[in-house]
mmCIF file with all atom_site columns, C-alpha atoms in Angstrom:
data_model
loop_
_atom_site.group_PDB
_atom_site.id
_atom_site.type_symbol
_atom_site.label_atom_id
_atom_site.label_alt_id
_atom_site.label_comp_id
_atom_site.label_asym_id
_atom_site.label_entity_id
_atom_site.label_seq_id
_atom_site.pdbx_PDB_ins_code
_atom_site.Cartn_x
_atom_site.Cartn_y
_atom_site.Cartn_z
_atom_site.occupancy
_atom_site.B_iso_or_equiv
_atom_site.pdbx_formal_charge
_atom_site.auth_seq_id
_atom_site.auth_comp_id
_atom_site.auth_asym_id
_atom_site.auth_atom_id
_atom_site.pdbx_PDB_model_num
ATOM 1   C CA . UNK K 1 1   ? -176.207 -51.467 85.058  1.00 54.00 ? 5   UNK K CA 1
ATOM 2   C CA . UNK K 1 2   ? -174.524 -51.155 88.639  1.00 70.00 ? 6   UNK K CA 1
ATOM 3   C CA . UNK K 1 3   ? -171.619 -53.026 87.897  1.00 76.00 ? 7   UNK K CA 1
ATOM 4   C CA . UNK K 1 4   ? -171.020 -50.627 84.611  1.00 76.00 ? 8   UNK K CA 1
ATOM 5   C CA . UNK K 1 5   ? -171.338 -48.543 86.898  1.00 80.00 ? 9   UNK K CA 1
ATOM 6   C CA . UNK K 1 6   ? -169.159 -49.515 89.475  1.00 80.00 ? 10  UNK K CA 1
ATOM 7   C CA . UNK K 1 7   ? -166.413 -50.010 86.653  1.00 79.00 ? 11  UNK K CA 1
ATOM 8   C CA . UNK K 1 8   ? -166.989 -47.147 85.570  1.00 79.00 ? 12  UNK K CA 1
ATOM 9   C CA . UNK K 1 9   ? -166.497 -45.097 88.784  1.00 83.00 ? 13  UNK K CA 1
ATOM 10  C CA . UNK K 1 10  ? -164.066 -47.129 90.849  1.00 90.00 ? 14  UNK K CA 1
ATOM 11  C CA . UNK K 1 11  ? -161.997 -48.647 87.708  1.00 92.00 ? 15  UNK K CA 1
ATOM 12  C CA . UNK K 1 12  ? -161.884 -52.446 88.995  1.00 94.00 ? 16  UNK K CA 1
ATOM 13  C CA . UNK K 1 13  ? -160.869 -55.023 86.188  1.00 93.00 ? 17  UNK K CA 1
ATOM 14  C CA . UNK K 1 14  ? -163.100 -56.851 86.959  1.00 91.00 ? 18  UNK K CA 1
ATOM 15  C CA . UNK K 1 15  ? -167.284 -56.515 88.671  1.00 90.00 ? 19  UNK K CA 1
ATOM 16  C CA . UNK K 1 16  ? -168.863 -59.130 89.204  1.00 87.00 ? 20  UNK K CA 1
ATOM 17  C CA . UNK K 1 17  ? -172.032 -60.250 91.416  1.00 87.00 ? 21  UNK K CA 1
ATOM 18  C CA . UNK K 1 18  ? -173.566 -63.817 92.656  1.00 87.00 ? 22  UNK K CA 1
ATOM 19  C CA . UNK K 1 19  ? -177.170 -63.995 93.935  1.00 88.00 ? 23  UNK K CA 1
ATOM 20  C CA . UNK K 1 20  ? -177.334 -67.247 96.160  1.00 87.00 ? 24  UNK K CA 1
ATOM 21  C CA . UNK K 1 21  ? -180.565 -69.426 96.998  1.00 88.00 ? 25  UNK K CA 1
ATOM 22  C CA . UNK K 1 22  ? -181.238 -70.226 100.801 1.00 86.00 ? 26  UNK K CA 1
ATOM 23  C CA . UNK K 1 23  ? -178.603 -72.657 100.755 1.00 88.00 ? 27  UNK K CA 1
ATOM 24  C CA . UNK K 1 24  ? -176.348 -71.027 99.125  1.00 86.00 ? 28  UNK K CA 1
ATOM 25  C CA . UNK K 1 25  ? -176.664 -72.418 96.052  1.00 87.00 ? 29  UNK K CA 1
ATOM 26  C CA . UNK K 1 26  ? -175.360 -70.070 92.906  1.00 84.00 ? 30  UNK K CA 1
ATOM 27  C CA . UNK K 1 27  ? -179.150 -68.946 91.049  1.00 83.00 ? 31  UNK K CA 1
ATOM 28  C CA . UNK K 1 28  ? -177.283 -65.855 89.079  1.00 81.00 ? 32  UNK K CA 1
ATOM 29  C CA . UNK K 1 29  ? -173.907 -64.325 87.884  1.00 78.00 ? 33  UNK K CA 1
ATOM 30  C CA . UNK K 1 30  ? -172.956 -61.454 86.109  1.00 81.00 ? 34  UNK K CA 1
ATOM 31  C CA . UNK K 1 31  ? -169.622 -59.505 85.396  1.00 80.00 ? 35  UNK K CA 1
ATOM 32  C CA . UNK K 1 32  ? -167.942 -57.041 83.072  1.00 82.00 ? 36  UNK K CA 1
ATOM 33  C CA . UNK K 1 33  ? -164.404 -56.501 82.645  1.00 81.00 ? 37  UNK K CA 1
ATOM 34  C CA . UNK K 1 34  ? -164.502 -60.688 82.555  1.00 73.00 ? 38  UNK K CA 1
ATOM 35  C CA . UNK K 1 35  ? -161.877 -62.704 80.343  1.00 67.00 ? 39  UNK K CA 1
ATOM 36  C CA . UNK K 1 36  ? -163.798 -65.982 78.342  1.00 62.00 ? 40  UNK K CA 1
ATOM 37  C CA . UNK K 1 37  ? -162.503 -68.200 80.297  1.00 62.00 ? 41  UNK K CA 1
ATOM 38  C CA . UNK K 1 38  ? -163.547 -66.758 84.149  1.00 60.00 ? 42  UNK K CA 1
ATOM 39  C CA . UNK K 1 39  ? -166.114 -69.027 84.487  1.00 57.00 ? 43  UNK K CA 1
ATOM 40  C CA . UNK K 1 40  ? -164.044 -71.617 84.087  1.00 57.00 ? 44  UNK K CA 1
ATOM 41  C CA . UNK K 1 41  ? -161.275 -70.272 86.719  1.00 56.00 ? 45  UNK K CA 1
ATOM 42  C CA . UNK K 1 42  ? -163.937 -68.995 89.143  1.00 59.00 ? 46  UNK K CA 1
ATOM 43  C CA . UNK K 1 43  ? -166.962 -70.156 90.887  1.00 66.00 ? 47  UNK K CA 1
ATOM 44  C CA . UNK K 1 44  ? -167.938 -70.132 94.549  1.00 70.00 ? 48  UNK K CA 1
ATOM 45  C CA . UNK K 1 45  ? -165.980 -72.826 96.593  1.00 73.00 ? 49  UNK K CA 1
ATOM 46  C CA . UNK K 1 46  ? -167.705 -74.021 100.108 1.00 69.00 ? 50  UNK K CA 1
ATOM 47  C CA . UNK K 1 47  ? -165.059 -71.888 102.201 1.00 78.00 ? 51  UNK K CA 1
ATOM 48  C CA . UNK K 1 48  ? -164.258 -69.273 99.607  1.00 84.00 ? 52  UNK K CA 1
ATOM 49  C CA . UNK K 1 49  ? -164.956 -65.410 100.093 1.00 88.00 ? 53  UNK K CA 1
ATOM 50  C CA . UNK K 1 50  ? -167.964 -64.952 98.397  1.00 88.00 ? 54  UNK K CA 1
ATOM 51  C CA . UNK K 1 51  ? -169.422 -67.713 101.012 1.00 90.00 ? 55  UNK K CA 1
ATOM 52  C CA . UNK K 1 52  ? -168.047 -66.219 103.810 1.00 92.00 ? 56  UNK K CA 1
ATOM 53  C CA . UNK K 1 53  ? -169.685 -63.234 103.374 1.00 92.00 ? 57  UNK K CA 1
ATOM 54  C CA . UNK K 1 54  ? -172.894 -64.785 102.160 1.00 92.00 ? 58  UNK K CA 1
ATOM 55  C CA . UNK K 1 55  ? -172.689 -66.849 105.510 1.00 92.00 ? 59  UNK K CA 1
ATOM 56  C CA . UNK K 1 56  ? -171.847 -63.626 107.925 1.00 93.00 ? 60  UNK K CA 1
ATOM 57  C CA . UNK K 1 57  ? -173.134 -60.629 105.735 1.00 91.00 ? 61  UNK K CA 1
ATOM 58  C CA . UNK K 1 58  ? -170.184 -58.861 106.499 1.00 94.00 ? 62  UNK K CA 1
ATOM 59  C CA . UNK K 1 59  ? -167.738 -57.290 103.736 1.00 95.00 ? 63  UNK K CA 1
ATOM 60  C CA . UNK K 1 60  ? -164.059 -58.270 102.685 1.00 95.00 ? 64  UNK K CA 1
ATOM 61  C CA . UNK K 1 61  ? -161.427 -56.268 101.946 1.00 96.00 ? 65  UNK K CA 1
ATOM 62  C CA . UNK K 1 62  ? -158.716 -58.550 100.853 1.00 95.00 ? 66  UNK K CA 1
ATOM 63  C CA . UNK K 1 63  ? -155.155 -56.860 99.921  1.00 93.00 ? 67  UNK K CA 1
ATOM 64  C CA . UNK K 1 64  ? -153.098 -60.413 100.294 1.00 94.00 ? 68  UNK K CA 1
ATOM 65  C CA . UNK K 1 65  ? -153.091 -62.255 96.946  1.00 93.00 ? 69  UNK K CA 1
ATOM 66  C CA . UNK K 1 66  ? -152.402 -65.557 98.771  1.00 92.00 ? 70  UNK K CA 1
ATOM 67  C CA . UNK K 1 67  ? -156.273 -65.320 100.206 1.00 91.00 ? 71  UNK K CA 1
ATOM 68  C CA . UNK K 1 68  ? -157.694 -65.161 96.764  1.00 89.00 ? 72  UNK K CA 1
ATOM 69  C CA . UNK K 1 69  ? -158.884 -67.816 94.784  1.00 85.00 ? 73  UNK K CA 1
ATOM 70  C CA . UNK K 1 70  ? -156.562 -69.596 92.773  1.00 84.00 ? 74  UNK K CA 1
ATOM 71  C CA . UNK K 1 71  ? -158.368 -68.682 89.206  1.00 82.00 ? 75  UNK K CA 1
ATOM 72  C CA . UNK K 1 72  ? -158.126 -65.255 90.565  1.00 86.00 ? 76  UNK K CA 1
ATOM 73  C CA . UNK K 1 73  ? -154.464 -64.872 91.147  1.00 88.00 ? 77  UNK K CA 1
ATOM 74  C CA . UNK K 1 74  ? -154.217 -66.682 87.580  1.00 86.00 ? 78  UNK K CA 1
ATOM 75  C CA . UNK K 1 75  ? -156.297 -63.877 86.699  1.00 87.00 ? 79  UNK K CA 1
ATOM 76  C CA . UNK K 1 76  ? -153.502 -61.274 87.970  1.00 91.00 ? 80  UNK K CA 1
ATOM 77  C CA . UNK K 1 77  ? -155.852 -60.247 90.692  1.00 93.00 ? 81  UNK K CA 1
ATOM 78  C CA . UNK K 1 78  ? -154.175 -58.567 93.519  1.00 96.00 ? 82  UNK K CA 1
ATOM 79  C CA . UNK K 1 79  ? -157.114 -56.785 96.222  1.00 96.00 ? 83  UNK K CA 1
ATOM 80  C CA . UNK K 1 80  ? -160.603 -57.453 96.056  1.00 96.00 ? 84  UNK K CA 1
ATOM 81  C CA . UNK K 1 81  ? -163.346 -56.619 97.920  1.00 96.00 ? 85  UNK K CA 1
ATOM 82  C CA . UNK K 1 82  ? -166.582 -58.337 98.744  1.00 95.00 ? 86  UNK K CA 1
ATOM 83  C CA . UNK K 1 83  ? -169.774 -56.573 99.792  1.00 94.00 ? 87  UNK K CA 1
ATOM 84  C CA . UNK K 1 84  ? -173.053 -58.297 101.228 1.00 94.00 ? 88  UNK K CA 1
ATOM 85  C CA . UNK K 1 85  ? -176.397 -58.367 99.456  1.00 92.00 ? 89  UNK K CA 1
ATOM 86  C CA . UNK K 1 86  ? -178.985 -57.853 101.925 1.00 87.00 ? 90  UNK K CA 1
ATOM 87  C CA . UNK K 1 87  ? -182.540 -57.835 101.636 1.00 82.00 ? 91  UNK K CA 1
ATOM 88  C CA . UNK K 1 88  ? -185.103 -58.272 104.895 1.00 81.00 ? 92  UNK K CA 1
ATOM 89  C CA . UNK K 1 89  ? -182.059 -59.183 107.141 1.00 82.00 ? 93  UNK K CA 1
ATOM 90  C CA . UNK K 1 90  ? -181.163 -61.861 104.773 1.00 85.00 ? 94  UNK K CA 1
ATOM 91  C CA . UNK K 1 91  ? -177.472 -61.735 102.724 1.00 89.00 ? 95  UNK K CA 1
ATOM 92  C CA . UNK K 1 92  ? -179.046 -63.093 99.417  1.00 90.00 ? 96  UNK K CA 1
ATOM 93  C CA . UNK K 1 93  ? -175.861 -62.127 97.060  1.00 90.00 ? 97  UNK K CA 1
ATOM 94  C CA . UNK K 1 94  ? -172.242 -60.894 97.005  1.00 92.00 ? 98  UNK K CA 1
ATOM 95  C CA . UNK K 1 95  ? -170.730 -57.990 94.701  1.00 92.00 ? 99  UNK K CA 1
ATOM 96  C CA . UNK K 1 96  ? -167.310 -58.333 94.382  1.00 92.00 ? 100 UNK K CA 1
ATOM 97  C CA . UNK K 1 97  ? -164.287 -55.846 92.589  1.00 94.00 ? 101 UNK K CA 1
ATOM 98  C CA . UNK K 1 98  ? -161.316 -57.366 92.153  1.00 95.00 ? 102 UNK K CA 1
ATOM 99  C CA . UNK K 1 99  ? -157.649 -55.387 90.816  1.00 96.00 ? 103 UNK K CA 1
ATOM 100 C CA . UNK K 1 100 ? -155.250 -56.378 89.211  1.00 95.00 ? 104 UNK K CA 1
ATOM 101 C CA . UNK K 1 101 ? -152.858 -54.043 90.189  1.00 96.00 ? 105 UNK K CA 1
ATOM 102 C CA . UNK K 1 102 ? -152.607 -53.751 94.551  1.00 96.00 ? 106 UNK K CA 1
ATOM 103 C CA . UNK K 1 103 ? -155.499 -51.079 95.392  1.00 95.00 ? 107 UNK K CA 1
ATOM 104 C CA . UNK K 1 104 ? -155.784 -48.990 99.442  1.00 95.00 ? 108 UNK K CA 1
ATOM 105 C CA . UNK K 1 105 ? -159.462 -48.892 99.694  1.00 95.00 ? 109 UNK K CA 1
ATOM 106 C CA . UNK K 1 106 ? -160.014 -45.740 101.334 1.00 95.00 ? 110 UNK K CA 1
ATOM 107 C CA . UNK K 1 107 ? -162.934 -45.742 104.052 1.00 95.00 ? 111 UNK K CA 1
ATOM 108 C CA . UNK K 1 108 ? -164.630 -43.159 101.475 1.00 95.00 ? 112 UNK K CA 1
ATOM 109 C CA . UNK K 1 109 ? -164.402 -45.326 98.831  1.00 94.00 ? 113 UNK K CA 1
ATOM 110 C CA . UNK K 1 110 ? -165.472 -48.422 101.243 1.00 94.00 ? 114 UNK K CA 1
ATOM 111 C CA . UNK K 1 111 ? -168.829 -46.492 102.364 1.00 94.00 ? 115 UNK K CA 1
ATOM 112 C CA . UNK K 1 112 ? -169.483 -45.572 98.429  1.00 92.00 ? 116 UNK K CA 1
ATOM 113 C CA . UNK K 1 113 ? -169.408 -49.254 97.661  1.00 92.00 ? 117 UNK K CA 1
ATOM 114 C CA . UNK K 1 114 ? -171.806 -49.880 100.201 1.00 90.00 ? 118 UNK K CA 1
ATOM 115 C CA . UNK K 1 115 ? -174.169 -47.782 99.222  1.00 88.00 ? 119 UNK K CA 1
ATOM 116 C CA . UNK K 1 116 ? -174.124 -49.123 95.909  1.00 83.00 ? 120 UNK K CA 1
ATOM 117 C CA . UNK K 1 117 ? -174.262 -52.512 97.442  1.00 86.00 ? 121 UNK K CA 1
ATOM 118 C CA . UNK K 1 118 ? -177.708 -51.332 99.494  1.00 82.00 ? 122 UNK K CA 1
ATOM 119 C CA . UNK K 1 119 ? -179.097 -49.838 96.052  1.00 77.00 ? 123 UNK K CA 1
ATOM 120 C CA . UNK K 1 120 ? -177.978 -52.973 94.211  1.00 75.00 ? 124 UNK K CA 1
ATOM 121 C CA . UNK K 1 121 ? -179.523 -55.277 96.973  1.00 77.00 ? 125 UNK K CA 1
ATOM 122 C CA . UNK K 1 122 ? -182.489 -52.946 96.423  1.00 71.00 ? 126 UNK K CA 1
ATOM 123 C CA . UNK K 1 123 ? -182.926 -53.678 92.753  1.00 69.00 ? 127 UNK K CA 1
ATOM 124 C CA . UNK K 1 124 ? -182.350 -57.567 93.095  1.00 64.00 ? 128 UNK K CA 1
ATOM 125 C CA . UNK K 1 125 ? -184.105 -57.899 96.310  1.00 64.00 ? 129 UNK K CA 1
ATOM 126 C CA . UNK K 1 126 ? -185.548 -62.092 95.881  1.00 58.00 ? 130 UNK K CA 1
ATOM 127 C CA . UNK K 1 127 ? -188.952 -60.475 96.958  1.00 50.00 ? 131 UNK K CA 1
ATOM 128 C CA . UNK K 1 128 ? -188.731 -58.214 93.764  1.00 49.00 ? 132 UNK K CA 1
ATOM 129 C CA . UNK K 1 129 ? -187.049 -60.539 91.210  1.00 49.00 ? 133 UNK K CA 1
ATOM 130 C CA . UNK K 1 130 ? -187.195 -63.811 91.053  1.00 51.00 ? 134 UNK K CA 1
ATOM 131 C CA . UNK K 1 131 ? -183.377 -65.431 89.779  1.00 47.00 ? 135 UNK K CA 1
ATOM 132 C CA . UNK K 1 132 ? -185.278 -68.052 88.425  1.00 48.00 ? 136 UNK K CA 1
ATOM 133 C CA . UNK K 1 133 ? -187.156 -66.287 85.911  1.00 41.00 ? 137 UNK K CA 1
ATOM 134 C CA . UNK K 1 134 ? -184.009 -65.729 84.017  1.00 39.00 ? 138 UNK K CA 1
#
């Protein structure tokens, strides 16, 4: 419901969100606005984004295709951002917008998304839902 949400308000192409393990392992993905084949083009790489910010718990605004992942810019994508999941001081999960057309996030819009991404950490918080269960 918060990515519809999310796509709904800010218009990204594409919403998606990744809830990690301790380790970093991928336990859950979601997204709307996703083409049949994403999965195939996109998953979390070692030193991509969505680990980096898993790994500092600090968000990403990217406006440089070239920094994207490759099944992204075959995708179209042109900015993304990438906002933390944090529960108990712990980054458990990444939400991530992507464009396809080049998008100025304003520092409005920036402190919206991160209020969603608080309310969404909220909601999927490991202590309250368990990814396994799925």
């Amino acid at each position: 419901l918060t990515l519809h949400s999310l796509q709904e308000g800010f218009r990204p192409d594409i919403a998606t969100v990744n809830l990690f393990d301790s380790e970093g392992k991928t336990e859950f993905h979601y997204g709307v606005g996703l083409t049949p084949k994403y999965e195939e083009y996109v998953s979390p790489r070692p030193d991509g984004l969505a680990m980096q910010v898993w790994r500092t718990g600090r968000r990403m605004i990217i406006d440089d295709p070239t920094l994207l992942h490759p099944g992204l810019r075959t995708l179209g994508i042109q900015s993304s951002i990438v906002l933390p999941l944090h529960s108990n001081g712990e980054t458990f999960g990444v939400q991530f917008l992507h464009y396809r057309q080049p998008h100025h996030f304003t520092e409005h819009e920036v402190e919206l998304l991160s209020l969603f991404a608080n309310q969404a950490a909220a909601a999927a918080s490991p202590r309250l839902w368990n990814p396994k269960s799925i």
